[in-house]
Coordinates of C-alpha atoms in Angstrom, one line a residue:
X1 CA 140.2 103.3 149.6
X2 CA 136.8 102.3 150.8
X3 CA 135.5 105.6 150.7
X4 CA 136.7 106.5 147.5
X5 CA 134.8 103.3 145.8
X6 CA 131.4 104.2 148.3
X7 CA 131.3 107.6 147.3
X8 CA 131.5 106.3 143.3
X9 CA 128.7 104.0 143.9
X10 CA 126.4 106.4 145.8
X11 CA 126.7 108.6 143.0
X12 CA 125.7 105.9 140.3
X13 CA 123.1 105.1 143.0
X14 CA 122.2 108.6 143.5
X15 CA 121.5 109.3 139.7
X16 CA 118.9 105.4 139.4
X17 CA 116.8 106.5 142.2
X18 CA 117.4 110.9 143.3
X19 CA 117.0 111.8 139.4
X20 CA 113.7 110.1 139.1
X21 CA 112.3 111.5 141.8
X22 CA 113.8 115.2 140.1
X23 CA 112.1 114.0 137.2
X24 CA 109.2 112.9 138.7
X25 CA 108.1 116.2 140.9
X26 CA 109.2 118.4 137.9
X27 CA 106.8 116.5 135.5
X28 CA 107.9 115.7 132.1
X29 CA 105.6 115.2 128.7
X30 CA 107.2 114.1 126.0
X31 CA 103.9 115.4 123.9
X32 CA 105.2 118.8 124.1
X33 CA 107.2 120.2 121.2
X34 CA 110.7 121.0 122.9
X35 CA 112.3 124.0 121.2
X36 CA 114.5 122.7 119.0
X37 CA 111.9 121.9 116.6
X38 CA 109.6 125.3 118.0
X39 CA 112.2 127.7 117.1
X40 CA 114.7 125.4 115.5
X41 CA 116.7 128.2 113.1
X42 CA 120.0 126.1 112.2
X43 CA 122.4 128.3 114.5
X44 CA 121.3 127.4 118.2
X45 CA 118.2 125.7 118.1
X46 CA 119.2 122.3 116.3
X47 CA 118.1 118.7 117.6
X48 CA 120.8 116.2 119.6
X49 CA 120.7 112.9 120.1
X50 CA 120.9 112.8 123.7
X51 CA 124.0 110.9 124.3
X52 CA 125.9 113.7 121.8
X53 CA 124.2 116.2 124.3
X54 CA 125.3 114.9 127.5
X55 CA 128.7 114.9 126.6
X56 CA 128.8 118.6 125.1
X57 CA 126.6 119.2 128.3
X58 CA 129.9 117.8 130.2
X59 CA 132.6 119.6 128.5
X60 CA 130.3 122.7 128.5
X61 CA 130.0 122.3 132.3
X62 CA 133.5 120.8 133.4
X63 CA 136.3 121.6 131.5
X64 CA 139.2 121.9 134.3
X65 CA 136.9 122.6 136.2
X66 CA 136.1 119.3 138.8
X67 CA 140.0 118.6 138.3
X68 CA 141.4 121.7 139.5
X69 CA 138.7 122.3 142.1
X70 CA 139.0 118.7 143.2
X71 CA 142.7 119.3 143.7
X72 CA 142.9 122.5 145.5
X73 CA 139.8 121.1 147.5
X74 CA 141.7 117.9 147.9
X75 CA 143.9 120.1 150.7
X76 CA 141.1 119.4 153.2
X77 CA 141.6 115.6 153.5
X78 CA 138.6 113.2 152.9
X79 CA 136.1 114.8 154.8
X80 CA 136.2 116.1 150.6
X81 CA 134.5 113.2 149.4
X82 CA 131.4 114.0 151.4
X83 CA 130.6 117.2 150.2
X84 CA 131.2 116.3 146.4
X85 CA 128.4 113.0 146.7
X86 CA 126.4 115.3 149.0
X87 CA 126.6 118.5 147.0
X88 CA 126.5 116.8 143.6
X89 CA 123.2 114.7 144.2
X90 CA 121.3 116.9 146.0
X91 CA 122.3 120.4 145.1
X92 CA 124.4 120.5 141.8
X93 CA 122.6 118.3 139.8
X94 CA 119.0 119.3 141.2
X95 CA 120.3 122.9 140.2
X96 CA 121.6 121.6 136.6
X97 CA 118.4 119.8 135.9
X98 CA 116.1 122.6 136.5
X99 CA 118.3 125.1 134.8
X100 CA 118.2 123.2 131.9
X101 CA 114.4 122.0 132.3
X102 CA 113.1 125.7 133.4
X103 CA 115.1 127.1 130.0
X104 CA 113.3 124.1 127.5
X105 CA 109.9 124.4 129.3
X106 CA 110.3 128.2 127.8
X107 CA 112.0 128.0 124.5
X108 CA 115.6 127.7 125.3
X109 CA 115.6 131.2 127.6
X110 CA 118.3 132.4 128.9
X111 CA 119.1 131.7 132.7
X112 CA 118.5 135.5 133.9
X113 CA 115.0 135.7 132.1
X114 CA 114.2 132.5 133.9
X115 CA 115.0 134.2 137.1
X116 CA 112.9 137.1 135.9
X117 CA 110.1 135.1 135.5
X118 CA 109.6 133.6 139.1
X119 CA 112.1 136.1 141.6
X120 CA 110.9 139.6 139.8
X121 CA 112.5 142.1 137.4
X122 CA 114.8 143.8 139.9
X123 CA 116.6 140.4 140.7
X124 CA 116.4 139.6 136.6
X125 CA 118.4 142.8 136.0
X126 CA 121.3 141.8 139.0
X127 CA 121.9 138.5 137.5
X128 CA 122.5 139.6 134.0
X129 CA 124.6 141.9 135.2
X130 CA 126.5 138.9 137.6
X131 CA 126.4 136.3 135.0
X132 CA 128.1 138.1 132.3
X133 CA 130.6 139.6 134.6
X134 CA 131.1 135.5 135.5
X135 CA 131.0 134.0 131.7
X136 CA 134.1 136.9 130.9
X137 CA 135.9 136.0 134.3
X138 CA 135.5 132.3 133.4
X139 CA 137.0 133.0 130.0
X140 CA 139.8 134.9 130.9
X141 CA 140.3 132.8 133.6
X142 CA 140.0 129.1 131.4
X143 CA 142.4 130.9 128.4
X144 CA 145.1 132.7 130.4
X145 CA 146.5 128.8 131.6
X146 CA 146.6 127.1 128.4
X147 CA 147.8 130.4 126.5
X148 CA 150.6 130.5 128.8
X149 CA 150.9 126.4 128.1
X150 CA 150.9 127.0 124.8
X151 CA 153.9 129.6 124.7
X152 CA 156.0 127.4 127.0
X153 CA 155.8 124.3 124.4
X154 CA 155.5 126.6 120.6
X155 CA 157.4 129.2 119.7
X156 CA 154.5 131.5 120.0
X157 CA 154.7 134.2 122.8
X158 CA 151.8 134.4 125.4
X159 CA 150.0 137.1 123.8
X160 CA 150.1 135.2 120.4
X161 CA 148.6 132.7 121.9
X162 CA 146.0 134.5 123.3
X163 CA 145.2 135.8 120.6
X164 CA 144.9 132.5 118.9
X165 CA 142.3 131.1 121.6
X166 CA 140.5 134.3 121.2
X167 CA 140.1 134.2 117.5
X168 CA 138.9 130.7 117.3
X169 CA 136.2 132.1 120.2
X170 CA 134.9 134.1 117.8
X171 CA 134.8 132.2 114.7
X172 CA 133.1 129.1 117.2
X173 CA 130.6 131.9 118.1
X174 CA 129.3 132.8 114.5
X175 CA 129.3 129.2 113.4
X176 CA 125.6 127.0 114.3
X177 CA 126.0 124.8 117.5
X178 CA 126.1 121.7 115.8
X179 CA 129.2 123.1 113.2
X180 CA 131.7 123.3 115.6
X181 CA 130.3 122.3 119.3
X182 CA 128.1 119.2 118.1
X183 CA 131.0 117.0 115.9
X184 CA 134.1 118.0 117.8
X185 CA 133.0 118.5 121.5
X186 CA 131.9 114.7 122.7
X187 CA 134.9 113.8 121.1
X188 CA 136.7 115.9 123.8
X189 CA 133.9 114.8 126.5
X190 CA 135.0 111.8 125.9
X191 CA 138.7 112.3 126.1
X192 CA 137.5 114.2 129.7
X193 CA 136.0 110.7 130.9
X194 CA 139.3 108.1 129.9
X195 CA 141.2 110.6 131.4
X196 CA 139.6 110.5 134.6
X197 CA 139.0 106.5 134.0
X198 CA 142.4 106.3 133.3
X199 CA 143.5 108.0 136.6
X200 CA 140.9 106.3 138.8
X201 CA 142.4 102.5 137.4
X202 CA 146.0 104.3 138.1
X203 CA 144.9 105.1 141.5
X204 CA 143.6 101.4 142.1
X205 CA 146.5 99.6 141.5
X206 CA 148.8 102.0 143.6
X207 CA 151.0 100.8 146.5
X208 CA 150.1 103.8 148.7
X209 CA 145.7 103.8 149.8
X210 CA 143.5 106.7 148.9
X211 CA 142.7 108.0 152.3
X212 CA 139.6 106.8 154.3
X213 CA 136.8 109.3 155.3
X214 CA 137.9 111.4 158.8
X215 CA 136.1 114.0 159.6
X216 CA 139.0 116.1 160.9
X217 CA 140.1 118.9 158.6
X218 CA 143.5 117.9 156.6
X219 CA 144.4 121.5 155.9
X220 CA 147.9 122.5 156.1
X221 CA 146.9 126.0 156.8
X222 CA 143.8 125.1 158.6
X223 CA 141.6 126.4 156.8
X224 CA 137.9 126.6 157.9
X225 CA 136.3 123.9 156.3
X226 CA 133.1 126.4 155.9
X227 CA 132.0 128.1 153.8
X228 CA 135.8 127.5 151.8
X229 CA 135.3 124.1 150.6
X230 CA 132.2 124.6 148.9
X231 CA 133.7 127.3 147.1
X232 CA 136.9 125.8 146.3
X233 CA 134.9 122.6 144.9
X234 CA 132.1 124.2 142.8
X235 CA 132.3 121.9 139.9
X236 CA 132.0 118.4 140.8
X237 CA 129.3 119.4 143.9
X238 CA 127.4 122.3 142.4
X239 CA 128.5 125.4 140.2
X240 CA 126.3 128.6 139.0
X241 CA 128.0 128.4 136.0
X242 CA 126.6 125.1 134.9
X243 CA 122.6 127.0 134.6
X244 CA 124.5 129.7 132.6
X245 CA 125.1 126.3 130.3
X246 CA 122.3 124.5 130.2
X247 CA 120.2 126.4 127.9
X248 CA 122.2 126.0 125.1
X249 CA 121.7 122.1 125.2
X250 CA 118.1 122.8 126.0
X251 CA 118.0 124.2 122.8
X252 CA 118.8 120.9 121.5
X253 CA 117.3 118.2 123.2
X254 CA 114.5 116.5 121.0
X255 CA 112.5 115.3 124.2
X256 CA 112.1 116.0 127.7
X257 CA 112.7 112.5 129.1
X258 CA 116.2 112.8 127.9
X259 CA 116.7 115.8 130.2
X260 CA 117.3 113.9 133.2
X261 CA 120.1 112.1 131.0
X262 CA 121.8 114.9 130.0
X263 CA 121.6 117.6 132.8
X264 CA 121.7 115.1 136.1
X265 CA 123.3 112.6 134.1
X266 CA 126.3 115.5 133.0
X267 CA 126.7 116.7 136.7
X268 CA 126.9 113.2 138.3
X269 CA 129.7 112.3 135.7
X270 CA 131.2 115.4 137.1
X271 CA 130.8 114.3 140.2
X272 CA 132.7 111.2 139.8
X273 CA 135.3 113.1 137.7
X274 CA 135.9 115.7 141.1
X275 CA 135.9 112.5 143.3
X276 CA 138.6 110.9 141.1
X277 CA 141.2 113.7 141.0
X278 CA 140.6 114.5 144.8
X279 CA 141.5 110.9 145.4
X280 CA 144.7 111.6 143.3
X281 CA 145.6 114.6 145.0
X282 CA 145.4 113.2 148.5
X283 CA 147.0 110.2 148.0
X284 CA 150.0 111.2 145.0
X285 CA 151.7 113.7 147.2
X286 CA 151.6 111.2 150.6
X287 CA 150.1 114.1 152.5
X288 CA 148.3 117.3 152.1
X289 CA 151.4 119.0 152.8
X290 CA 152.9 117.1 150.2
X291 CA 150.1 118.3 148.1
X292 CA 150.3 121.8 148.8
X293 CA 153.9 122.3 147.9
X294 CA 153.4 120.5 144.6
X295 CA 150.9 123.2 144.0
X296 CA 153.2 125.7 145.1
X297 CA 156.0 124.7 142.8
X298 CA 153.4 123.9 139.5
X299 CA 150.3 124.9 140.4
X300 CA 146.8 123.0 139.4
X301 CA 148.0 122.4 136.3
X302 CA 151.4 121.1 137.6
X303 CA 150.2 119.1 139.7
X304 CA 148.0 117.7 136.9
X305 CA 150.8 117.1 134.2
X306 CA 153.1 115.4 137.5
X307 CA 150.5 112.9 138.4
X308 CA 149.1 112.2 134.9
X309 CA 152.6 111.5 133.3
X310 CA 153.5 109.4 136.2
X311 CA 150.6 107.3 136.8
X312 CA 150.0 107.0 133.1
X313 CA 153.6 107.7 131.1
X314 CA 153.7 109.0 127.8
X315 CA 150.0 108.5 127.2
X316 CA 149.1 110.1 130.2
X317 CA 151.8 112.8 129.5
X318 CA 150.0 113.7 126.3
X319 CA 146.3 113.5 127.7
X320 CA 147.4 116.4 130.4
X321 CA 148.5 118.7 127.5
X322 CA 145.2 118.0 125.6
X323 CA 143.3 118.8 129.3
X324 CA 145.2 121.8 130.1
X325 CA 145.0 123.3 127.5
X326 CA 141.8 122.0 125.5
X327 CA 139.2 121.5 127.8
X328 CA 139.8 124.7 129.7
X329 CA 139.2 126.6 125.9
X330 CA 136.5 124.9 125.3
X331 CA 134.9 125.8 128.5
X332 CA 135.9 129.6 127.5
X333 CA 134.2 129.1 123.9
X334 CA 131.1 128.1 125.4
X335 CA 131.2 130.9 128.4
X336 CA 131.5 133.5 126.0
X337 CA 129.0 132.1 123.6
X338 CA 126.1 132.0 126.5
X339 CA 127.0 135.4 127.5
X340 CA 126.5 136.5 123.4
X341 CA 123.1 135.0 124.1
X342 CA 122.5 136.5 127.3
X343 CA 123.4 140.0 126.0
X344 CA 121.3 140.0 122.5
X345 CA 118.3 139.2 125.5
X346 CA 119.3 141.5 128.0
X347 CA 119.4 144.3 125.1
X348 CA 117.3 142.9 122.8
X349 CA 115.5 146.4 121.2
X350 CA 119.6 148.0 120.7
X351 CA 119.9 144.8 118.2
X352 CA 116.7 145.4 116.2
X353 CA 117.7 145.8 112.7
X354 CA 120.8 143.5 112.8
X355 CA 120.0 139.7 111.6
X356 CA 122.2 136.9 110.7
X357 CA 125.6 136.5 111.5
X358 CA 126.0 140.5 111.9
X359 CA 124.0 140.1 115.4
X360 CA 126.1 137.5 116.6
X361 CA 129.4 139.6 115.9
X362 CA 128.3 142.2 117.2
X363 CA 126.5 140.5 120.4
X364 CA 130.3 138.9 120.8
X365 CA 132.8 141.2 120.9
X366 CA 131.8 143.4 123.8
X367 CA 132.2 140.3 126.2
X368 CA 135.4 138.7 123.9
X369 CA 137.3 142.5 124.9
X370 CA 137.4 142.8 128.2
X371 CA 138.1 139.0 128.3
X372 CA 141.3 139.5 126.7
X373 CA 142.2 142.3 128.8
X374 CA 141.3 140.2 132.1
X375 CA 143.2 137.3 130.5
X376 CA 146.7 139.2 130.8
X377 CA 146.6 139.8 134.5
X378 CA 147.2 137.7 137.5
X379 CA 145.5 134.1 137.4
X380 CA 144.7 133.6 140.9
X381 CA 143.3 137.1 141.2
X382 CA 141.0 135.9 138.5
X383 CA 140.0 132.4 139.9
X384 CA 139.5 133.8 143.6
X385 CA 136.3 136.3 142.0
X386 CA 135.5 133.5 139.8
X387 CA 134.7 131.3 143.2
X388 CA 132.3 133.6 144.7
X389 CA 130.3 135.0 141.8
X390 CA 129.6 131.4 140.4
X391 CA 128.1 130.3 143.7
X392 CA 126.0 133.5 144.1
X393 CA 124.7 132.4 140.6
X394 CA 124.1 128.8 141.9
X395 CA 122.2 130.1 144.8
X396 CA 119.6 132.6 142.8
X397 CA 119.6 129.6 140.4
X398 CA 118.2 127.1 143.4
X399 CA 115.5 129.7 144.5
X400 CA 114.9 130.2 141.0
X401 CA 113.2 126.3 140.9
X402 CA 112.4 126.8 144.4
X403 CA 109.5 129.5 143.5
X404 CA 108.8 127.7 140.6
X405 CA 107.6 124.5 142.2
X406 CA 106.2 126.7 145.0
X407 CA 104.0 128.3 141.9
X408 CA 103.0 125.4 140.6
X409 CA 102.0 123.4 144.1
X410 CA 104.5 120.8 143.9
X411 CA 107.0 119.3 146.6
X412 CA 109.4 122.6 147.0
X413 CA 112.2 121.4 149.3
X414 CA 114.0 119.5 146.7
X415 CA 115.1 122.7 145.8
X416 CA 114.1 125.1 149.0
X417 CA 116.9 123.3 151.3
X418 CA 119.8 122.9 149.1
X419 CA 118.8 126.7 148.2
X420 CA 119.0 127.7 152.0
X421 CA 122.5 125.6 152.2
X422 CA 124.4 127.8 149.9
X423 CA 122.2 130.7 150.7
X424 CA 124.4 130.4 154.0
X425 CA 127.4 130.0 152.1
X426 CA 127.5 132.9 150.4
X427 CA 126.7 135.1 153.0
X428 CA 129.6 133.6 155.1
X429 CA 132.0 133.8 152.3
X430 CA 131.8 137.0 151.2
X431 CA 132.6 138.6 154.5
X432 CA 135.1 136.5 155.6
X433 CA 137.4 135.7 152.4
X434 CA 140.5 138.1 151.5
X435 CA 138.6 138.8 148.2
X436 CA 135.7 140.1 150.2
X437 CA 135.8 142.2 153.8
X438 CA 138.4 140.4 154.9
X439 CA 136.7 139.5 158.5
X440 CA 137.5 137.7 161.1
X441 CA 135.9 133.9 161.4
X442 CA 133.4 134.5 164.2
X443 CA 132.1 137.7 163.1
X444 CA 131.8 136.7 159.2
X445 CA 129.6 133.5 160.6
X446 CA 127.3 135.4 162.8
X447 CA 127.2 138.1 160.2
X448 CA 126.1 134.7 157.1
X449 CA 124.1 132.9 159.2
X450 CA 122.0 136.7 160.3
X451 CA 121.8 137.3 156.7
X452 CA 120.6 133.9 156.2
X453 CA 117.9 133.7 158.8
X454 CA 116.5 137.1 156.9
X455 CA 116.2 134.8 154.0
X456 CA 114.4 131.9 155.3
X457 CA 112.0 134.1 156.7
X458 CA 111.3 135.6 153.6
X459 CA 110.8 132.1 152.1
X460 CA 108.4 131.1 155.1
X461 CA 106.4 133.9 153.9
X462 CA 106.4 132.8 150.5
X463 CA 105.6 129.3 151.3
X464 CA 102.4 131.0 153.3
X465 CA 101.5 133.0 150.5
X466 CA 101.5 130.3 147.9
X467 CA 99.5 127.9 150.3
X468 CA 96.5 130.6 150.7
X469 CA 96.8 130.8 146.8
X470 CA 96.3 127.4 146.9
X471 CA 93.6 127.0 149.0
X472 CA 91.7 130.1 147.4
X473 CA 91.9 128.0 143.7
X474 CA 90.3 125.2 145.5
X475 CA 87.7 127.4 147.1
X476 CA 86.8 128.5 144.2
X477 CA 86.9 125.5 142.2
X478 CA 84.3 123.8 144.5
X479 CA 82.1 126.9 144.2
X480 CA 82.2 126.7 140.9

């Protein structure tokens, strides 16, 4: 239990003392006009309060997200914990601050034209293409469980309910961010946060102790703990899709001091979240095996609606329906709306001549089709693409700041490291995981960490390069 309530208070720790030093090296001016009063137009551009921001922010990142993660990550014992506080402080919320910072510093842009700006056009290109592919796998993926919820407890079949979900997607879409998103979403943020509360108090007050930190790997499969676990726990320690997010509040926010509120604020109160329902999985079940055959029988959201309803009755009975099958569609609303934004940028001359509301339709539906489609087939097929793509998002995202502090002379490494770290990941993943080559261990590690040593070579080179720029402007400004 000790580790449980350390790992809590690092991460309140962690967001008082790391965020300000974020903040700090960033460098914030609350003189500048943020673009919500620039370009403010009534549709996505509208000023937030920054407490009603930081909770959209947290439903627009999480949704099932740092629950079912948590769980499934919760497999590997406690050794869990350290990669959540770890990952969270100093990767996911470093890469959800300057996603969100980056995209307000240049009127609410997209993330991919942010990454065109400081990795090149070529790379600009790739990630549209890999983000939209991930905000439609993320929809189909966060509808297909509560449509199928929703059949199971109405009389509406599972295609009815799809369609439902998918209707209210596009009616969200066309309607301004502050319509729809800003009354009724903190509400559910909210609901995300006594939920986990709820749990956490639950958990407390249990006869049976949330495992202490080991180091040994829990796995009932055994698993390699790298690169899986920081791909089975994205949200909660750091997730791509979170700088797919972030513009849309930056859009909003009215100054940039309340940044560090709402984008390292929103990912350490994921971070807690995660840490809370991996607690719960390891220590409901008795075991990890006990753990894995719940998720057999129920899956994620099983196991959800067995440990809510018992540690919490009838209330928590009802707050596992409203989680599996709300946040998960608001977490599909808002993928598909960023991806809308993403395409009327990406193709920005094959909309001229279409304004209004008509743009927005029409910007919509070729991401909201092969959603549906993708919806209908197997989940887990769905979730294990979802894994990869969001943490090759994450990683671009990370060298994405990286070069931009390089650009502007200030301390790198905040960003350069944790960049490097998933840089790693990826490459190991890819060729190692079923939904990738399929390798053997050994070779997929040499294989990641060659591919990786390419990469920090190139970013040596860059860090040379941007030092003799350096050094040339102060030449010159002493000559001068």
């Amino acid at each position: 239990m000790m580790t449980f309530i350390v790992s809590i208070l690092l991460l309140v720790f962690g967001y008082m003392v790391y965020s300000k030093v974020v903040e700090r090296i960033f460098g914030i001016n609350d003189r500048n006009e943020t673009p919500a009063y620039k370009s403010r137009d009534g549709m996505d551009y509208v000023p937030m309060s920054w407490w009603k921001g930081s909770l959209i922010q947290l439903l627009n990142i999480a949704g099932l997200g740092p629950i079912f993660g948590a769980i499934l990550g919760a497999l590997y014992g406690p050794v869990a914990f350290i990669w959540i506080v770890v990952g969270c402080l100093f990767a996911g919320a470093v890469h959800d601050y300057f996603s969100g910072m980056l995209s307000l510093r240049h009127n609410g842009e997209q993330y991919p034209t942010i990454v065109g700006r400081y990795l090149g056009k070529y790379v600009r290109v790739f990630i549209y293409i890999i983000s939209i592919i991930l905000m439609i796998l993320v929809a189909a993926a966060f509808t297909a469980g509560p449509a199928q919820l929703i059949a199971e407890l109405t009389p509406l079949s599972f295609l009815a309910a799809l369609g439902f979900i998918f209707a209210y997607f596009l009616i969200a879409a066309v309607l301004p961010v502050n319509k729809i998103i800003g009354k009724i979403y903190p509400v559910f943020g909210a609901i995300l946060i006594f939920m986990a509360v709820a749990i956490a108090g639950a958990l407390l007050f249990t006869n049976q102790p949330i495992p202490n930190l080991t180091m040994t790997n829990l796995h009932p499969e055994s698993l390699p703990l790298w690169p899986l676990l920081m791909v089975t726990i994205s949200c909660g320690a750091i997730s791509g899709f979170h700088s797919t997010q972030s513009p849309i509040i930056a859009r909003t926010i009215k100054k940039e001091s309340d940044g560090r509120k709402v984008f390292y604020g929103a990912m350490v109160a994921e971070g807690i979240i995660a840490l809370i329902w991996a607690a719960a999985g390891m220590t409901f079940f008795g075991s990890t095996v006990g753990l894995e055959s719940a998720l057999a029988a129920g899956g994620p959201a099983g196991v959800v609606n067995e440990i809510s309803t018992s540690l919490l009755g009838t209330i928590g009975g009802i707050l596992a329906i409203l989680g599996v099958i709300i946040l998960p569609i608001t977490t599909g609303d808002t993928a598909l709306r960023s991806s809308r934004m993403m395409l009327t940028e990406f193709l920005g001359k094959s909309f001229k001549g279409i304004s209004g509301k008509k743009k927005v339709v029409f910007a919509t539906i070729p991401v909201t089709v092969p959603a549906i489609y993708l919806a209908t087939i197997d989940y887990t097929f769905l979730w294990r693409y979802v894994g990869w793509t969001n943490q090759v998002v994450a990683t671009v995202m990370l060298w994405t700041a990286t070069m931009y502090l390089l650009k502007h002379f200030k301390f790198h490494w905040i960003c350069g490291i944790p960049a490097m770290f998933m840089t790693s990941v990826v490459c190991t993943y890819i060729f190692y995981a079923p939904e990738g080559f399929g390798m053997a261990y050994q070779p997929s590690l040499a294989i990641g960490l060659t591919l990786t040593s390419f990469v920090l070579a190139w970013y040596i080179r860059q860090i040379y390069v941007h030092r003799k720029e350096k050094q040339e402007d102060s030449a010159s400004s002493l000559a001068s």
